PDB file of C-alpha atoms in Angstrom:
ATOM      1  CA  UNK Z   1      -0.270  -6.383 -26.309  1.00 93.00           C
ATOM      2  CA  UNK Z   2      -2.340  -4.000 -25.866  1.00 96.00           C
ATOM      3  CA  UNK Z   3      -2.014  -1.463 -22.145  1.00 97.00           C
ATOM      4  CA  UNK Z   4      -3.531   1.500 -20.874  1.00 97.00           C
ATOM      5  CA  UNK Z   5      -1.346   4.301 -18.840  1.00 97.00           C
ATOM      6  CA  UNK Z   6      -3.137   6.619 -16.448  1.00 97.00           C
ATOM      7  CA  UNK Z   7      -0.505   9.571 -15.519  1.00 97.00           C
ATOM      8  CA  UNK Z   8      -0.667  12.342 -12.848  1.00 97.00           C
ATOM      9  CA  UNK Z   9       1.554  15.119 -13.396  1.00 97.00           C
ATOM     10  CA  UNK Z  10       1.472  17.700 -10.781  1.00 95.00           C
ATOM     11  CA  UNK Z  11       3.671  21.332  -9.926  1.00 94.00           C
ATOM     12  CA  UNK Z  12       6.659  20.395  -7.892  1.00 94.00           C
ATOM     13  CA  UNK Z  13       6.545  21.027  -4.321  1.00 89.00           C
ATOM     14  CA  UNK Z  14       7.401  24.545  -3.793  1.00 87.00           C
ATOM     15  CA  UNK Z  15       6.982  25.973  -6.410  1.00 91.00           C
ATOM     16  CA  UNK Z  16       4.204  28.408  -6.759  1.00 91.00           C
ATOM     17  CA  UNK Z  17       0.853  27.375  -8.458  1.00 95.00           C
ATOM     18  CA  UNK Z  18      -0.939  30.305  -9.529  1.00 94.00           C
ATOM     19  CA  UNK Z  19      -3.933  28.357 -10.764  1.00 95.00           C
ATOM     20  CA  UNK Z  20      -4.325  25.878  -7.534  1.00 96.00           C
ATOM     21  CA  UNK Z  21      -3.651  29.060  -5.678  1.00 96.00           C
ATOM     22  CA  UNK Z  22      -6.732  31.740  -7.030  1.00 96.00           C
ATOM     23  CA  UNK Z  23      -8.834  28.205  -6.109  1.00 96.00           C
ATOM     24  CA  UNK Z  24      -7.879  27.839  -3.017  1.00 97.00           C
ATOM     25  CA  UNK Z  25      -8.669  31.949  -2.101  1.00 96.00           C
ATOM     26  CA  UNK Z  26     -11.698  31.533  -3.841  1.00 95.00           C
ATOM     27  CA  UNK Z  27     -12.933  28.180  -1.958  1.00 96.00           C
ATOM     28  CA  UNK Z  28     -14.572  30.234   0.910  1.00 96.00           C
ATOM     29  CA  UNK Z  29     -16.577  32.324  -0.975  1.00 96.00           C
ATOM     30  CA  UNK Z  30     -18.496  29.376  -1.846  1.00 95.00           C
ATOM     31  CA  UNK Z  31     -18.570  28.044   1.526  1.00 96.00           C
ATOM     32  CA  UNK Z  32     -15.850  25.467   1.064  1.00 97.00           C
ATOM     33  CA  UNK Z  33     -12.922  26.994   2.976  1.00 97.00           C
ATOM     34  CA  UNK Z  34     -12.321  23.622   4.869  1.00 97.00           C
ATOM     35  CA  UNK Z  35     -10.697  22.812   1.095  1.00 98.00           C
ATOM     36  CA  UNK Z  36      -7.515  24.230   1.387  1.00 97.00           C
ATOM     37  CA  UNK Z  37      -3.068  24.018  -0.782  1.00 96.00           C
ATOM     38  CA  UNK Z  38      -5.028  23.579  -3.940  1.00 97.00           C
ATOM     39  CA  UNK Z  39      -2.608  22.550  -6.602  1.00 97.00           C
ATOM     40  CA  UNK Z  40      -3.555  21.648 -10.079  1.00 97.00           C
ATOM     41  CA  UNK Z  41      -1.200  19.097 -12.919  1.00 97.00           C
ATOM     42  CA  UNK Z  42      -2.564  17.685 -15.704  1.00 97.00           C
ATOM     43  CA  UNK Z  43      -4.242  13.960 -15.809  1.00 97.00           C
ATOM     44  CA  UNK Z  44      -3.946  11.906 -18.783  1.00 98.00           C
ATOM     45  CA  UNK Z  45      -4.599   8.628 -19.875  1.00 97.00           C
ATOM     46  CA  UNK Z  46      -3.695   6.671 -23.374  1.00 97.00           C
ATOM     47  CA  UNK Z  47      -3.254   3.537 -25.144  1.00 97.00           C
ATOM     48  CA  UNK Z  48       0.078   1.822 -25.376  1.00 97.00           C
ATOM     49  CA  UNK Z  49       1.129  -1.085 -28.289  1.00 97.00           C
ATOM     50  CA  UNK Z  50       4.009  -3.055 -26.370  1.00 97.00           C
ATOM     51  CA  UNK Z  51       5.232  -6.611 -26.121  1.00 96.00           C
ATOM     52  CA  UNK Z  52       5.589  -6.343 -22.733  1.00 96.00           C
ATOM     53  CA  UNK Z  53       4.429  -4.860 -19.594  1.00 96.00           C
ATOM     54  CA  UNK Z  54       8.007  -3.134 -19.248  1.00 97.00           C
ATOM     55  CA  UNK Z  55       8.232  -2.061 -22.707  1.00 97.00           C
ATOM     56  CA  UNK Z  56       5.231  -0.170 -22.331  1.00 97.00           C
ATOM     57  CA  UNK Z  57       6.184   1.315 -18.919  1.00 98.00           C
ATOM     58  CA  UNK Z  58       9.968   2.586 -20.645  1.00 98.00           C
ATOM     59  CA  UNK Z  59       7.677   3.979 -23.648  1.00 98.00           C
ATOM     60  CA  UNK Z  60       5.024   5.985 -21.144  1.00 98.00           C
ATOM     61  CA  UNK Z  61       8.297   7.293 -18.973  1.00 97.00           C
ATOM     62  CA  UNK Z  62      10.075   8.787 -22.316  1.00 97.00           C
ATOM     63  CA  UNK Z  63       6.519  10.211 -23.532  1.00 97.00           C
ATOM     64  CA  UNK Z  64       6.216  11.908 -19.900  1.00 97.00           C
ATOM     65  CA  UNK Z  65      10.032  12.790 -19.449  1.00 95.00           C
ATOM     66  CA  UNK Z  66      10.196  13.507 -23.823  1.00 93.00           C
ATOM     67  CA  UNK Z  67       6.212  15.620 -24.268  1.00 94.00           C
ATOM     68  CA  UNK Z  68       4.137  15.485 -21.025  1.00 96.00           C
ATOM     69  CA  UNK Z  69       5.623  17.135 -18.123  1.00 96.00           C
ATOM     70  CA  UNK Z  70       8.187  19.614 -17.978  1.00 94.00           C
ATOM     71  CA  UNK Z  71      10.841  18.116 -15.647  1.00 92.00           C
ATOM     72  CA  UNK Z  72      12.158  21.827 -14.422  1.00 93.00           C
ATOM     73  CA  UNK Z  73       9.143  23.063 -12.828  1.00 94.00           C
ATOM     74  CA  UNK Z  74       6.403  18.966 -12.750  1.00 96.00           C
ATOM     75  CA  UNK Z  75       6.947  15.558 -11.165  1.00 96.00           C
ATOM     76  CA  UNK Z  76       5.166  12.385 -12.572  1.00 97.00           C
ATOM     77  CA  UNK Z  77       3.968   9.474 -11.916  1.00 96.00           C
ATOM     78  CA  UNK Z  78       1.654   6.898 -13.900  1.00 97.00           C
ATOM     79  CA  UNK Z  79       0.358   3.401 -13.857  1.00 96.00           C
ATOM     80  CA  UNK Z  80       0.464   1.049 -16.616  1.00 97.00           C
ATOM     81  CA  UNK Z  81      -2.234  -1.966 -17.052  1.00 96.00           C
ATOM     82  CA  UNK Z  82      -4.958  -3.890 -19.200  1.00 94.00           C
ATOM     83  CA  UNK Z  83      -8.153  -3.563 -20.190  1.00 83.00           C
ATOM     84  CA  UNK Z  84      -8.446  -6.934 -17.504  1.00 85.00           C
ATOM     85  CA  UNK Z  85      -6.696  -5.051 -14.793  1.00 86.00           C
ATOM     86  CA  UNK Z  86      -8.752  -1.628 -15.781  1.00 80.00           C
ATOM     87  CA  UNK Z  87     -11.983  -4.041 -14.927  1.00 65.00           C
ATOM     88  CA  UNK Z  88     -11.087  -4.633 -11.453  1.00 61.00           C
TER      89      UNK Z  88
ATOM     90  CA  UNK E   1      -9.382  15.628  10.944  1.00 94.00           C
ATOM     91  CA  UNK E   2      -7.248  15.975   8.278  1.00 96.00           C
ATOM     92  CA  UNK E   3      -7.747  14.102   5.060  1.00 97.00           C
ATOM     93  CA  UNK E   4      -6.621  14.579   1.274  1.00 97.00           C
ATOM     94  CA  UNK E   5      -8.018  14.447  -2.181  1.00 97.00           C
ATOM     95  CA  UNK E   6      -6.439  13.478  -5.223  1.00 97.00           C
ATOM     96  CA  UNK E   7      -9.206  14.390  -7.800  1.00 97.00           C
ATOM     97  CA  UNK E   8      -8.684  13.250 -11.576  1.00 97.00           C
ATOM     98  CA  UNK E   9     -10.694  15.217 -14.347  1.00 97.00           C
ATOM     99  CA  UNK E  10     -11.188  13.998 -17.968  1.00 95.00           C
ATOM    100  CA  UNK E  11     -12.910  15.014 -21.024  1.00 94.00           C
ATOM    101  CA  UNK E  12     -15.891  12.986 -20.933  1.00 94.00           C
ATOM    102  CA  UNK E  13     -15.823  10.002 -23.802  1.00 89.00           C
ATOM    103  CA  UNK E  14     -16.571  11.039 -27.187  1.00 87.00           C
ATOM    104  CA  UNK E  15     -16.149  14.792 -26.780  1.00 91.00           C
ATOM    105  CA  UNK E  16     -12.875  16.161 -28.720  1.00 91.00           C
ATOM    106  CA  UNK E  17      -9.897  16.731 -26.654  1.00 95.00           C
ATOM    107  CA  UNK E  18      -7.839  19.186 -29.602  1.00 94.00           C
ATOM    108  CA  UNK E  19      -4.646  19.506 -26.546  1.00 95.00           C
ATOM    109  CA  UNK E  20      -5.092  15.402 -26.658  1.00 96.00           C
ATOM    110  CA  UNK E  21      -5.625  14.893 -30.384  1.00 96.00           C
ATOM    111  CA  UNK E  22      -2.162  17.490 -30.757  1.00 96.00           C
ATOM    112  CA  UNK E  23      -0.044  15.290 -28.620  1.00 96.00           C
ATOM    113  CA  UNK E  24      -1.532  11.942 -29.721  1.00 97.00           C
ATOM    114  CA  UNK E  25      -0.977  13.341 -33.827  1.00 97.00           C
ATOM    115  CA  UNK E  26       3.041  14.148 -32.496  1.00 95.00           C
ATOM    116  CA  UNK E  27       4.031  11.275 -30.887  1.00 96.00           C
ATOM    117  CA  UNK E  28       5.020   9.449 -33.658  1.00 96.00           C
ATOM    118  CA  UNK E  29       7.104  12.283 -34.624  1.00 96.00           C
ATOM    119  CA  UNK E  30       9.358  11.690 -31.355  1.00 95.00           C
ATOM    120  CA  UNK E  31       9.525   8.030 -31.923  1.00 96.00           C
ATOM    121  CA  UNK E  32       6.819   7.214 -29.599  1.00 97.00           C
ATOM    122  CA  UNK E  33       3.618   6.235 -32.205  1.00 97.00           C
ATOM    123  CA  UNK E  34       2.916   2.763 -30.252  1.00 97.00           C
ATOM    124  CA  UNK E  35       1.141   5.682 -28.000  1.00 98.00           C
ATOM    125  CA  UNK E  36      -2.140   6.542 -29.147  1.00 97.00           C
ATOM    126  CA  UNK E  37      -5.535   7.956 -27.785  1.00 96.00           C
ATOM    127  CA  UNK E  38      -4.131  10.241 -25.568  1.00 97.00           C
ATOM    128  CA  UNK E  39      -6.464  12.549 -23.913  1.00 97.00           C
ATOM    129  CA  UNK E  40      -6.094  15.485 -21.351  1.00 97.00           C
ATOM    130  CA  UNK E  41      -7.679  16.119 -18.213  1.00 97.00           C
ATOM    131  CA  UNK E  42      -6.714  17.621 -14.957  1.00 97.00           C
ATOM    132  CA  UNK E  43      -5.206  16.500 -12.013  1.00 97.00           C
ATOM    133  CA  UNK E  44      -6.131  18.279  -8.702  1.00 98.00           C
ATOM    134  CA  UNK E  45      -4.929  17.959  -4.824  1.00 97.00           C
ATOM    135  CA  UNK E  46      -6.092  19.247  -1.863  1.00 97.00           C
ATOM    136  CA  UNK E  47      -6.403  19.414   2.121  1.00 97.00           C
ATOM    137  CA  UNK E  48      -9.488  18.533   4.071  1.00 97.00           C
ATOM    138  CA  UNK E  49     -10.703  19.930   7.512  1.00 97.00           C
ATOM    139  CA  UNK E  50     -14.047  17.477   8.279  1.00 97.00           C
ATOM    140  CA  UNK E  51     -15.014  15.500  11.122  1.00 96.00           C
ATOM    141  CA  UNK E  52     -15.897  12.628   9.378  1.00 96.00           C
ATOM    142  CA  UNK E  53     -14.347  10.683   5.946  1.00 96.00           C
ATOM    143  CA  UNK E  54     -18.206  11.182   4.165  1.00 97.00           C
ATOM    144  CA  UNK E  55     -18.258  14.376   5.581  1.00 97.00           C
ATOM    145  CA  UNK E  56     -14.458  15.067   3.599  1.00 97.00           C
ATOM    146  CA  UNK E  57     -15.710  13.270   0.371  1.00 98.00           C
ATOM    147  CA  UNK E  58     -19.146  15.343   0.498  1.00 98.00           C
ATOM    148  CA  UNK E  59     -17.401  19.285   0.509  1.00 98.00           C
ATOM    149  CA  UNK E  60     -14.289  17.170  -2.337  1.00 98.00           C
ATOM    150  CA  UNK E  61     -17.430  15.887  -4.661  1.00 97.00           C
ATOM    151  CA  UNK E  62     -19.092  19.510  -3.853  1.00 97.00           C
ATOM    152  CA  UNK E  63     -15.985  21.171  -5.075  1.00 97.00           C
ATOM    153  CA  UNK E  64     -15.892  19.143  -7.753  1.00 97.00           C
ATOM    154  CA  UNK E  65     -19.188  20.095  -9.073  1.00 95.00           C
ATOM    155  CA  UNK E  66     -19.553  23.516  -8.488  1.00 93.00           C
ATOM    156  CA  UNK E  67     -16.100  24.720  -9.358  1.00 94.00           C
ATOM    157  CA  UNK E  68     -13.192  22.417 -10.563  1.00 96.00           C
ATOM    158  CA  UNK E  69     -15.068  20.185 -13.241  1.00 96.00           C
ATOM    159  CA  UNK E  70     -17.491  20.897 -15.980  1.00 94.00           C
ATOM    160  CA  UNK E  71     -20.564  18.547 -16.195  1.00 92.00           C
ATOM    161  CA  UNK E  72     -21.478  19.592 -19.463  1.00 93.00           C
ATOM    162  CA  UNK E  73     -17.470  18.591 -21.258  1.00 94.00           C
ATOM    163  CA  UNK E  74     -15.558  16.090 -18.075  1.00 96.00           C
ATOM    164  CA  UNK E  75     -15.782  13.763 -15.339  1.00 96.00           C
ATOM    165  CA  UNK E  76     -14.492  13.212 -12.116  1.00 97.00           C
ATOM    166  CA  UNK E  77     -13.350  10.726 -10.034  1.00 96.00           C
ATOM    167  CA  UNK E  78     -11.571  11.101  -6.724  1.00 97.00           C
ATOM    168  CA  UNK E  79     -10.731   9.385  -3.312  1.00 96.00           C
ATOM    169  CA  UNK E  80     -10.176  10.882   0.263  1.00 97.00           C
ATOM    170  CA  UNK E  81      -7.577   9.643   1.970  1.00 96.00           C
ATOM    171  CA  UNK E  82      -5.718  10.457   5.335  1.00 94.00           C
ATOM    172  CA  UNK E  83      -2.011  11.060   5.521  1.00 83.00           C
ATOM    173  CA  UNK E  84      -1.220   7.494   6.951  1.00 85.00           C
ATOM    174  CA  UNK E  85      -2.749   5.586   4.398  1.00 87.00           C
ATOM    175  CA  UNK E  86      -0.648   8.365   2.009  1.00 80.00           C
ATOM    176  CA  UNK E  87       2.236   6.516   3.597  1.00 65.00           C
ATOM    177  CA  UNK E  88       1.024   2.443   2.573  1.00 61.00           C
TER     178      UNK E  88
END
């Protein structure tokens, strides 16, 4: 069966995020000082070939832990869905 | 009123994504060849001070267009929510 995954990876709360800080500091310069506390991570999409949804979720979790996220500095969350569910 | 936003920015469909391609090519080496078509973008969270949800959404859209996303190469989507809604 064919599934899709959408993964969000963000710097752990409390850890410095220099890129987010730089954006936060510059938003007032373009008239957007109402926006604060910017944190920048990664958004990853991918396709999965697996027998069941549980298998698909296990594979995505493994990819996050082994390759996509750095568990020392980042947390991740993801959802797995079929093409039909994506259309809803 | 205080709102939060979660923004996803992804390379436009059809555009090359060298980082995603590199990850896709290496997944089989760690036993995860069932995962394909990896595309890597940005996930951004921020806080918003605005009178209404409509104002908050307008500000986030403006930040995406002016600063966070490159409209030539990327598409973005976001959702705006209150702290109470985030807890649901």
